[in-house]
Coordinates of C-alpha atoms in Angstrom, one line a residue:
X50 CA -28.7 26.3 71.5
X51 CA -26.4 24.0 70.6
X52 CA -24.5 24.7 67.8
X53 CA -24.0 20.3 67.5
X54 CA -26.2 17.8 65.2
X55 CA -26.4 14.9 65.3
X56 CA -27.0 13.7 62.2
X57 CA -27.9 9.9 59.7
X58 CA -26.3 9.9 55.7
X59 CA -27.1 7.0 53.9
X60 CA -24.5 5.5 50.9
X61 CA -25.6 2.4 50.7
X62 CA -28.4 0.4 51.8
X63 CA -31.2 3.2 51.5
X64 CA -33.7 3.2 48.3
X65 CA -32.4 0.3 47.3
X66 CA -32.0 -3.7 48.8
X67 CA -28.1 -4.0 48.9
X68 CA -24.5 -2.2 49.5
X69 CA -25.3 -1.0 53.1
X70 CA -23.1 2.2 54.4
X71 CA -24.3 4.6 57.0
X72 CA -22.6 7.5 58.4
X73 CA -23.2 9.2 61.2
X74 CA -21.8 12.2 62.8
X75 CA -21.7 14.6 65.2
X76 CA -20.0 17.9 65.8
X77 CA -20.9 21.5 65.0
X78 CA -22.2 21.7 61.2
X79 CA -19.5 20.5 58.8
X80 CA -16.9 19.3 61.2
X81 CA -18.6 17.1 62.5
X82 CA -16.7 13.7 63.8
X83 CA -17.4 10.2 62.1
X84 CA -18.1 7.0 62.6
X85 CA -18.9 4.5 59.3
X86 CA -21.5 1.5 59.9
X87 CA -20.4 -1.0 57.8
X88 CA -19.4 -0.9 54.6
X89 CA -21.2 -3.7 51.9
X90 CA -21.3 -4.8 48.3
X91 CA -24.1 -5.5 46.2
X92 CA -23.7 -7.3 42.8
X93 CA -23.8 -7.0 39.1
X94 CA -25.9 -7.9 36.3
X95 CA -25.5 -8.0 32.7
X96 CA -27.9 -5.7 32.0
X97 CA -26.9 -3.0 33.5
X98 CA -22.8 -3.4 34.4
X99 CA -21.8 -6.3 31.8
X100 CA -18.5 -7.8 32.9
X101 CA -18.3 -5.6 36.5
X102 CA -17.4 -8.6 39.4
X103 CA -18.9 -6.1 42.1
X104 CA -20.8 -2.9 43.4
X105 CA -19.4 -0.2 46.2
X106 CA -20.8 2.6 47.0
X107 CA -19.7 5.9 46.0
X108 CA -17.4 7.2 49.5
X109 CA -16.2 10.3 47.9
X110 CA -17.9 12.4 51.2
X111 CA -16.5 10.5 53.3
X112 CA -12.3 10.2 51.7
X113 CA -12.4 13.8 51.4
X114 CA -13.4 13.9 55.1
X115 CA -11.5 11.0 56.4
X116 CA -9.6 12.9 59.1
X117 CA -13.0 13.3 60.6
X118 CA -14.0 9.8 60.5
X119 CA -13.2 7.4 63.9
X120 CA -14.0 4.3 63.0
X121 CA -16.4 2.1 61.0
X122 CA -18.8 -0.6 62.9
X123 CA -19.7 -3.8 61.2
X124 CA -23.7 -4.9 62.2
X125 CA -22.8 -8.6 60.5
X126 CA -21.0 -10.4 58.5
X127 CA -23.4 -10.8 55.4
X128 CA -21.6 -9.4 51.9
X129 CA -23.8 -6.4 51.9
X130 CA -22.9 -5.7 54.6
X131 CA -18.7 -6.5 55.5
X132 CA -18.1 -6.8 51.1
X133 CA -16.5 -3.5 50.9
X134 CA -14.6 -3.7 53.8
X135 CA -11.2 -4.8 52.5
X136 CA -11.5 -2.4 49.3
X137 CA -11.6 0.6 51.0
X138 CA -9.6 0.0 54.2
X139 CA -5.8 1.7 53.0
X140 CA -8.4 4.8 51.4
X141 CA -9.7 5.0 55.4
X142 CA -7.2 3.8 57.3
X143 CA -9.6 4.0 60.8
X144 CA -10.3 0.9 63.2
X145 CA -12.7 -1.6 61.6
X146 CA -14.8 -2.9 65.2
X147 CA -16.6 -6.0 65.0
X148 CA -18.7 -9.4 67.3
X149 CA -16.4 -12.5 67.2
X150 CA -18.1 -14.6 63.6
X151 CA -18.1 -11.0 61.9
X152 CA -14.0 -10.0 62.9
X153 CA -13.3 -13.5 62.1
X154 CA -15.8 -12.8 58.4
X155 CA -13.6 -8.7 58.1
X156 CA -10.0 -10.3 59.7
X157 CA -10.5 -12.3 55.9
X158 CA -11.1 -9.6 53.6
X159 CA -8.4 -7.1 55.0
X160 CA -6.0 -10.1 54.7
X161 CA -6.6 -10.7 50.7
X162 CA -6.2 -7.0 50.7
X163 CA -2.4 -7.6 52.5
X164 CA -3.6 -6.1 55.4
X165 CA -2.8 -7.6 59.3
X166 CA -5.4 -9.0 62.0
X167 CA -5.2 -6.0 64.5
X168 CA -6.8 -4.2 61.9
X169 CA -10.3 -5.7 63.5
X170 CA -10.5 -5.2 67.2
X171 CA -13.4 -8.2 68.1
X172 CA -16.3 -6.6 71.0
X173 CA -18.4 -8.1 72.5
X174 CA -22.7 -7.8 73.5
X175 CA -23.6 -4.9 75.1
X176 CA -23.3 -3.8 77.7
X177 CA -19.3 -3.4 76.5
X178 CA -19.1 -0.2 74.5
X179 CA -16.0 1.6 72.3
X180 CA -15.9 4.9 73.1
X181 CA -14.3 7.1 70.2
X182 CA -15.0 10.2 69.7
X183 CA -18.2 11.8 70.7
X184 CA -19.5 8.3 70.0
X185 CA -19.6 5.5 72.7
X186 CA -21.2 2.8 71.0
X187 CA -22.5 -0.8 71.8
X188 CA -23.1 -4.1 70.4
X189 CA -26.7 -5.3 70.9
X190 CA -28.0 -8.9 69.9
X191 CA -30.0 -9.6 67.6
X192 CA -31.6 -12.8 65.9
X193 CA -31.0 -12.6 61.9
X194 CA -30.3 -15.3 58.8
X195 CA -26.5 -14.6 60.0
X196 CA -24.2 -15.9 63.2
X197 CA -23.5 -12.4 65.7
X198 CA -26.1 -10.4 63.7
X199 CA -25.6 -7.0 66.3
X200 CA -28.0 -3.7 66.4
X201 CA -26.0 -0.5 67.4
X202 CA -27.1 1.8 70.4
X203 CA -25.0 4.5 69.2
X204 CA -24.8 7.7 72.7
X205 CA -23.8 11.2 71.6
X206 CA -24.6 13.9 74.2
X207 CA -27.4 15.4 71.4
X208 CA -29.4 12.0 71.2
X209 CA -29.4 8.2 71.2
X210 CA -29.9 6.5 67.7
X211 CA -30.6 2.7 67.8
X212 CA -29.3 1.1 64.5
X213 CA -30.8 -2.1 63.6
X214 CA -29.1 -3.1 61.5
X215 CA -31.0 -6.5 59.0
X216 CA -33.0 -8.4 61.9
X217 CA -36.3 -10.5 62.7
X218 CA -37.6 -11.5 66.1
X219 CA -37.7 -15.3 66.6
X220 CA -36.7 -16.6 69.7
X221 CA -35.4 -20.1 69.0
X222 CA -33.5 -19.4 66.0
X223 CA -31.3 -22.7 66.4
X224 CA -28.1 -20.9 65.4
X225 CA -27.0 -17.2 67.4
X226 CA -29.0 -15.2 69.3
X227 CA -32.9 -15.6 70.2
X228 CA -34.2 -11.9 70.5
X229 CA -33.9 -10.7 73.9
X230 CA -37.6 -8.0 75.0
X231 CA -36.3 -7.4 78.1
X232 CA -33.1 -5.6 76.7
X233 CA -34.5 -3.7 74.7
X234 CA -37.0 -1.8 76.5
X235 CA -33.9 -1.7 79.1
X236 CA -31.7 -0.2 76.2
X237 CA -35.0 2.2 75.7
X238 CA -35.9 3.0 79.0
X239 CA -33.5 6.0 78.9
X240 CA -34.9 7.8 75.7
X241 CA -34.2 6.6 72.0
X242 CA -34.1 9.6 70.1
X243 CA -33.9 8.1 66.5
X244 CA -34.9 4.3 65.9
X245 CA -33.0 3.4 62.3
X246 CA -34.9 -0.1 61.0
X247 CA -35.0 -2.8 58.5
X248 CA -37.7 -2.3 56.4
X249 CA -37.6 -4.9 54.1
X250 CA -40.2 -7.2 54.9
X251 CA -42.9 -4.1 55.8
X252 CA -44.9 -5.2 53.1
X253 CA -45.3 -9.0 54.5
X254 CA -48.8 -8.3 56.7
X255 CA -48.1 -12.0 58.9
X256 CA -45.9 -12.2 61.5
X257 CA -42.3 -14.0 61.5
X258 CA -41.4 -17.3 61.6
X259 CA -38.8 -18.7 64.0
X260 CA -36.0 -20.8 61.8
X261 CA -36.9 -23.8 64.4
X262 CA -39.9 -24.6 62.7
X263 CA -38.2 -25.6 59.8
X264 CA -36.9 -28.6 60.9
X265 CA -39.6 -31.5 60.2
X266 CA -41.3 -30.4 57.7
X267 CA -36.8 -30.4 55.7
X268 CA -36.4 -33.9 57.3
X269 CA -40.0 -35.9 55.6
X270 CA -39.3 -34.4 51.7
X271 CA -35.7 -35.4 52.2
X272 CA -36.7 -39.1 53.9
X273 CA -39.3 -38.7 50.5
X274 CA -36.7 -38.4 48.1
X275 CA -35.8 -41.6 46.2
X276 CA -32.5 -40.6 44.9
X277 CA -29.8 -37.7 45.5
X278 CA -31.3 -34.7 47.2
X279 CA -29.1 -31.1 46.5
X280 CA -29.7 -28.2 49.0
X281 CA -29.1 -24.8 48.3
X282 CA -29.3 -22.4 50.1
X283 CA -26.9 -18.8 52.2
X284 CA -23.9 -19.8 52.3
X285 CA -23.9 -16.9 55.6
X286 CA -27.4 -18.2 56.8
X287 CA -25.5 -21.3 59.1
X288 CA -29.1 -21.9 61.2
X289 CA -29.9 -23.0 58.0
X290 CA -27.3 -25.3 56.6
X291 CA -27.0 -27.3 59.6
X292 CA -31.2 -26.9 59.8
X293 CA -30.6 -28.5 56.7
X294 CA -27.6 -31.0 57.5
X295 CA -29.4 -31.9 61.0
X296 CA -32.5 -32.9 58.4
X297 CA -30.3 -35.4 56.3
X298 CA -28.7 -37.2 59.1
X299 CA -31.3 -37.7 60.4
X300 CA -32.9 -38.6 57.7
X301 CA -29.8 -41.4 57.0
X302 CA -27.9 -39.0 54.2
X303 CA -24.5 -38.8 54.4
X304 CA -23.8 -34.8 53.8
X305 CA -21.2 -33.1 51.8
X306 CA -20.9 -29.1 51.8
X307 CA -20.0 -27.8 48.1
X308 CA -19.0 -24.3 46.9
X309 CA -16.2 -22.4 49.1
X310 CA -18.2 -20.1 50.8
X311 CA -20.3 -22.9 52.3
X312 CA -17.7 -24.4 54.1
X313 CA -16.0 -21.2 54.3
X314 CA -19.1 -20.1 56.8
X315 CA -19.6 -23.6 58.9
X316 CA -15.3 -22.8 59.6
X317 CA -16.3 -19.7 60.1
X318 CA -18.9 -20.4 62.9
X319 CA -16.6 -23.1 64.5
X320 CA -14.0 -21.1 64.4
X321 CA -15.9 -18.4 66.2
X322 CA -18.2 -20.6 69.1
X323 CA -21.1 -20.0 67.0
X324 CA -21.5 -23.7 66.0
X325 CA -21.7 -25.9 69.0
X326 CA -22.3 -29.4 66.9
X327 CA -22.7 -29.8 63.1
X328 CA -23.8 -33.7 61.5
X329 CA -20.5 -35.3 60.2
X330 CA -19.6 -34.4 56.4
X331 CA -18.0 -36.0 54.5
X332 CA -15.4 -35.2 51.1
X333 CA -16.7 -34.8 48.4
X334 CA -13.8 -37.2 46.7
X335 CA -16.0 -39.4 49.6
X336 CA -19.2 -38.2 48.5
X337 CA -18.2 -39.0 44.9
X338 CA -17.9 -43.1 46.9
X339 CA -21.9 -43.1 48.8
X340 CA -24.9 -44.2 46.9
X341 CA -27.0 -41.5 45.2
X342 CA -30.2 -42.3 47.8
X343 CA -27.7 -41.6 51.2
X344 CA -26.1 -38.5 49.8
X345 CA -27.2 -35.0 51.2
X346 CA -24.9 -32.2 49.2
X347 CA -25.6 -28.7 50.8
X348 CA -23.9 -26.2 47.4
X349 CA -23.8 -22.4 47.1
X350 CA -25.9 -21.3 44.2
X351 CA -29.2 -19.8 45.9
X352 CA -29.7 -16.4 43.8
X353 CA -28.4 -18.1 40.7
X354 CA -24.8 -16.7 41.0
X355 CA -22.7 -18.2 37.0
X356 CA -19.8 -20.1 39.6
X357 CA -21.7 -21.1 42.4
X358 CA -21.9 -25.1 43.1
X359 CA -25.6 -24.5 42.4
X360 CA -25.2 -23.6 38.1
X361 CA -22.2 -25.3 37.6
X362 CA -24.5 -28.7 38.5
X363 CA -27.4 -27.4 36.5
X364 CA -24.9 -27.1 33.1
X365 CA -22.6 -30.7 33.6
X366 CA -20.5 -31.9 36.5
X367 CA -19.1 -29.9 39.5
X368 CA -16.0 -31.9 41.3
X369 CA -16.7 -35.2 39.6
X370 CA -20.9 -35.0 40.1
X371 CA -23.3 -34.9 38.0
X372 CA -27.2 -34.7 39.2
X373 CA -29.4 -38.0 37.3
X374 CA -32.9 -38.0 36.8
X375 CA -35.4 -38.9 39.8
X376 CA -32.6 -36.4 41.6
X377 CA -34.2 -33.2 43.8
X378 CA -32.7 -29.6 44.3
X379 CA -34.1 -27.1 46.5
X380 CA -34.3 -24.1 46.9
X381 CA -34.5 -22.9 50.8
X382 CA -34.2 -19.6 50.1
X383 CA -36.0 -16.4 49.0
X384 CA -35.1 -15.6 45.9
X385 CA -33.7 -11.5 46.1
X386 CA -35.6 -9.1 43.5
X387 CA -33.3 -8.7 40.5
X388 CA -32.4 -12.6 40.6
X389 CA -35.1 -14.5 39.4
X390 CA -33.7 -14.8 35.8
X391 CA -30.7 -16.6 36.7
X392 CA -32.2 -18.7 38.9
X393 CA -35.5 -20.1 37.2
X394 CA -32.7 -20.3 34.5
X395 CA -31.0 -23.4 36.7
X396 CA -34.7 -24.6 37.2
X397 CA -35.5 -25.0 33.8
X398 CA -31.6 -27.0 33.3
X399 CA -32.8 -29.2 35.6
X400 CA -36.1 -29.5 34.9
X401 CA -34.5 -30.8 31.8
X402 CA -32.3 -33.5 33.1
X403 CA -35.1 -35.5 34.9
X404 CA -34.9 -33.6 38.8
X405 CA -37.0 -32.5 40.7
X406 CA -36.9 -29.3 41.7
X407 CA -38.8 -27.8 44.7
X408 CA -38.6 -24.3 45.8
X409 CA -40.1 -22.6 48.6
X410 CA -43.4 -20.6 47.4
X411 CA -45.3 -22.6 49.7
X412 CA -43.3 -21.4 53.3
X413 CA -42.2 -24.9 54.1
X414 CA -38.5 -24.6 54.0
X415 CA -37.4 -21.2 53.8
X416 CA -38.5 -18.8 56.3
X417 CA -37.0 -15.0 56.3
X418 CA -34.2 -12.9 58.2
X419 CA -35.8 -9.9 58.3
X420 CA -39.0 -9.0 60.4
X421 CA -42.7 -8.9 58.6
X422 CA -45.5 -5.6 59.8
X423 CA -46.1 -6.7 62.8
X424 CA -42.6 -7.3 64.2
X425 CA -41.5 -3.6 62.9
X426 CA -43.9 -2.4 64.8
X427 CA -43.3 -4.9 67.7
X428 CA -39.8 -3.0 68.1
X429 CA -41.4 1.0 67.2
X430 CA -43.1 -0.6 70.5
X431 CA -40.3 -1.8 72.3
X432 CA -37.9 1.2 71.1
X433 CA -40.3 3.8 71.4
X434 CA -38.0 6.6 69.5
X435 CA -39.1 10.3 69.3
X436 CA -38.6 9.5 65.2
X437 CA -38.5 6.4 63.3
X438 CA -35.8 6.9 60.2
X439 CA -36.6 3.7 57.6
X440 CA -33.5 2.2 56.0
X441 CA -32.2 -1.2 54.3
X442 CA -34.9 -1.4 51.7
X443 CA -36.1 0.2 48.1
X444 CA -38.3 3.4 48.3
X445 CA -41.6 1.7 48.3
X446 CA -40.0 -0.4 51.8
X447 CA -39.4 2.9 53.1
X448 CA -42.2 5.1 52.2
X449 CA -44.0 1.7 53.9
X450 CA -42.2 2.4 57.0
X451 CA -42.2 5.9 57.6
X452 CA -46.4 5.6 57.3
X453 CA -46.1 2.9 60.2
X454 CA -44.3 4.9 62.1
X455 CA -46.6 8.2 61.5
X456 CA -49.6 6.3 62.7
X457 CA -48.6 5.6 65.3
X458 CA -47.6 9.1 65.9
X459 CA -43.6 8.9 65.9
X460 CA -42.0 11.1 63.2
X461 CA -40.3 9.9 60.7
X462 CA -38.7 10.5 56.9
X463 CA -38.5 9.0 53.7
X464 CA -34.2 9.5 52.9
X465 CA -32.8 7.6 50.4
X466 CA -28.9 7.1 49.5
X467 CA -26.9 11.1 49.5
X468 CA -30.7 12.3 52.0
X469 CA -28.2 13.9 54.5
X470 CA -31.1 13.8 57.3
X471 CA -29.7 15.9 60.7
X472 CA -31.4 14.6 63.7
X473 CA -31.1 17.2 66.2
X474 CA -34.9 18.5 66.7
X475 CA -38.1 16.8 67.9
X476 CA -38.7 16.1 63.7
X477 CA -36.0 14.4 61.8
X478 CA -35.2 17.1 58.5
X479 CA -33.4 17.0 55.7
X480 CA -30.5 19.5 55.4
X481 CA -28.5 18.5 52.7
X482 CA -28.1 16.5 49.5
X483 CA -24.5 14.4 49.2
X484 CA -23.6 13.6 45.4
X485 CA -22.7 9.4 46.0
X486 CA -23.8 6.9 43.4
X487 CA -21.7 3.6 42.7
X488 CA -17.8 2.4 42.4
X489 CA -17.7 -0.5 40.0
X490 CA -14.8 -3.2 40.9
X491 CA -13.8 -4.4 36.8
X492 CA -11.4 -6.7 37.6
X493 CA -9.0 -5.4 39.7
X494 CA -9.6 -2.3 39.0
X495 CA -12.2 -0.2 40.8
X496 CA -13.9 2.3 38.1
X497 CA -17.1 5.1 38.1
X498 CA -20.8 4.2 37.5
X499 CA -20.5 7.7 35.0
X500 CA -16.8 7.3 33.6
X501 CA -18.4 5.5 30.6
X502 CA -16.8 2.8 30.5
X503 CA -19.5 0.0 31.5
X504 CA -22.3 2.1 29.1
X505 CA -19.5 2.2 25.9
X506 CA -19.4 -2.0 27.1
X507 CA -23.6 -2.5 27.2
X508 CA -23.3 -0.4 23.6
X509 CA -21.1 -2.3 22.4
X510 CA -23.5 -5.7 22.9
X511 CA -26.5 -4.4 21.8
X512 CA -25.0 -2.4 18.6
X513 CA -21.8 -4.5 17.7
X514 CA -18.7 -2.8 16.8
X515 CA -16.5 -2.1 13.8
X516 CA -13.5 -1.2 13.2
X517 CA -12.1 0.3 10.5
X518 CA -8.4 1.0 9.4
X519 CA -6.9 3.2 6.5
X520 CA -3.6 3.8 5.9
X521 CA -2.6 7.2 3.9
X522 CA 0.9 7.1 2.4
X523 CA 3.6 10.1 2.9
X524 CA 1.9 12.7 0.9
X525 CA -1.8 12.1 2.5
X526 CA -3.0 9.4 -0.2
X527 CA -4.9 6.9 1.2
X528 CA -3.0 3.9 0.3
X529 CA -4.9 1.3 -0.8
X530 CA -8.9 0.7 0.2
X531 CA -9.9 1.1 3.7
X532 CA -10.6 -2.7 5.5
X533 CA -12.6 -2.8 8.7
X534 CA -13.3 -5.7 10.6
X535 CA -17.3 -6.9 12.2
X536 CA -17.3 -7.4 15.8
X537 CA -20.7 -8.9 17.2
X538 CA -22.4 -7.6 13.6
X539 CA -24.4 -9.9 10.6
X540 CA -22.3 -11.0 8.0
X541 CA -24.6 -10.2 5.1
X542 CA -27.4 -7.0 6.0
X543 CA -30.4 -5.5 3.6
X544 CA -28.4 -5.7 0.4
X545 CA -27.1 -9.3 0.7
X546 CA -23.7 -8.3 0.0
X547 CA -21.2 -9.4 2.4
X548 CA -21.6 -6.4 5.0
X549 CA -18.0 -6.2 5.2
X550 CA -17.6 -5.5 2.0
X551 CA -20.1 -2.9 1.4
X552 CA -18.8 -0.5 4.3
X553 CA -15.3 -1.3 3.0
X554 CA -17.1 -0.1 -0.7
X555 CA -18.9 3.0 0.8
X556 CA -16.1 4.0 2.6
X557 CA -13.2 3.6 -0.2
X558 CA -15.9 6.6 -2.7
X559 CA -15.3 8.4 0.9
X560 CA -11.7 9.0 0.7
X561 CA -11.3 9.3 -3.2
X562 CA -13.4 12.2 -3.0
X563 CA -12.3 13.6 -0.1
X564 CA -10.7 16.8 -0.3
X565 CA -6.6 17.5 0.4
X566 CA -7.4 19.4 2.9
X567 CA -9.9 16.9 4.9
X568 CA -6.9 14.6 4.6
X569 CA -4.8 16.4 6.4
X570 CA -6.7 16.5 9.7
X571 CA -7.2 13.2 11.6
X572 CA -9.7 13.9 13.4
X573 CA -12.3 15.2 10.4
X574 CA -11.3 11.6 8.5
X575 CA -12.5 9.6 11.2
X576 CA -15.8 11.7 12.2
X577 CA -16.9 11.4 7.8
X578 CA -15.8 7.6 8.9
X579 CA -17.5 7.2 11.2
X580 CA -20.6 9.1 10.5
X581 CA -20.5 6.7 7.0
X582 CA -20.3 3.6 8.5
X583 CA -23.1 3.9 11.6
X584 CA -25.4 4.8 8.3
X585 CA -24.3 2.3 6.0
X586 CA -24.8 0.0 9.2
X587 CA -29.1 1.6 9.6
X588 CA -28.9 0.3 6.4
X589 CA -28.2 -2.6 6.1
X590 CA -28.9 -3.4 9.6
X591 CA -31.3 -1.2 11.3
X592 CA -28.9 -0.2 13.7
X593 CA -26.3 2.3 14.5
X594 CA -23.0 0.0 14.8
X595 CA -20.3 1.6 16.8
X596 CA -17.3 2.9 15.5
X597 CA -13.2 2.5 16.1
X598 CA -10.9 4.5 13.5
X599 CA -7.4 3.6 13.0
X600 CA -5.2 6.4 11.0
X601 CA -2.2 4.8 10.4
X602 CA 0.3 8.0 8.3
X603 CA 3.5 6.9 6.2
X604 CA 6.1 8.8 7.9

């Protein structure tokens, strides 16, 4: 019996949508050579991670074994797959492999952290393969909502794994490669041990639709608009940006791209040859002089991002352009779960301006970049794997996907972040549970999700903050009364007196009767003052404030 094993370990993207990061390993137990597939981010929200800039997977397990790590492979250039590569490259220090468009985006991210272009190697599509350690890895073109998306064929002596990445079945995707069933079948003929497969749309029962179906609907909508048209979609969905731009051009509109990410993605597509053509665009300066009825803006911010062009237009002007009554704003996108509040807020702000808001509830102006249930089943059929491992989805998606596989007689397992699955046998087996989680980019510093920093920030936001300052003289006696500063608290409470005065009175009474032993012990003073301040705020305003105590002693 072989002592070597083939393992799969998700560190992000399994049990959630976003922050994709998957480890594959082959070799003797605990000494496997490893590769990392994707290194993405997810985005914070004010409810759970206030003040945080980005959220990363916790790579402690990998960094502890970086001498076993061979390489990083990036399937495509969405932020939830490539966004963290620059932040972790210095810790990992292994080659990064990607196809041309994705490599272009990855190099830009690495350059922001001071790493040169040589850190990313551009790889052509299958049948070219990268041999590293015990792995042979090939990039297999698939259709998705960003150019040059790829599945990965991962070949080892322990079996062949097909990692779909994000994919859909689209035979005419406008930009990027069409889905190639014959290629999948050709790859599968030598046998696939495990299909690790996208689960995002497993609950969508109708077959997926093609990007090419949208152009006519969009053109009709834009032609019917009487004033300025503004449309937003994912900046990375270059096919949709092109579809929108071409529909606007056919409707007689001048096209202007607004938002750094939108311009960057189009530039990268042209630089790498992904976009052979794109309608002429006008600069933002020139757009201000175009009559409103002849202008179409393509803007960032389809998910309600606070700093993106959509949100700034909703708040007033952006780059000297503002929305007015009778204009139209189109969301040519799907709202990712969790982003509803921000998107609806923008919609309502536009509505208050008299702007007509059009979304995609009726399916006319957006198609998903992920395979629906019938297409996932088709992928199973084409690959005919020995086992199916659902990935890229919340737990409910993974569980439903596993049921779909098992109904067709294929072994499956639900594996969320931190669950190591051995693929060596006839069916997947969970063999280990890895402690994993999240790390936050907070300003310019990475912090752990369990470090308490964000938790304290949330508590201060929920409860308010009292700063108590006490000065003691050379003999340890209070020098005057303690004084308080309030943050995020009402000025008066139940007693109708100023809250700060009530606090200072209660705290002063304690210091006035405190024993000498207590006054000599800063720890005891701090403990008692905090307890009294929290009790007083509870009595006065119905909640216990967070309290910081500053004790100064005169020498």
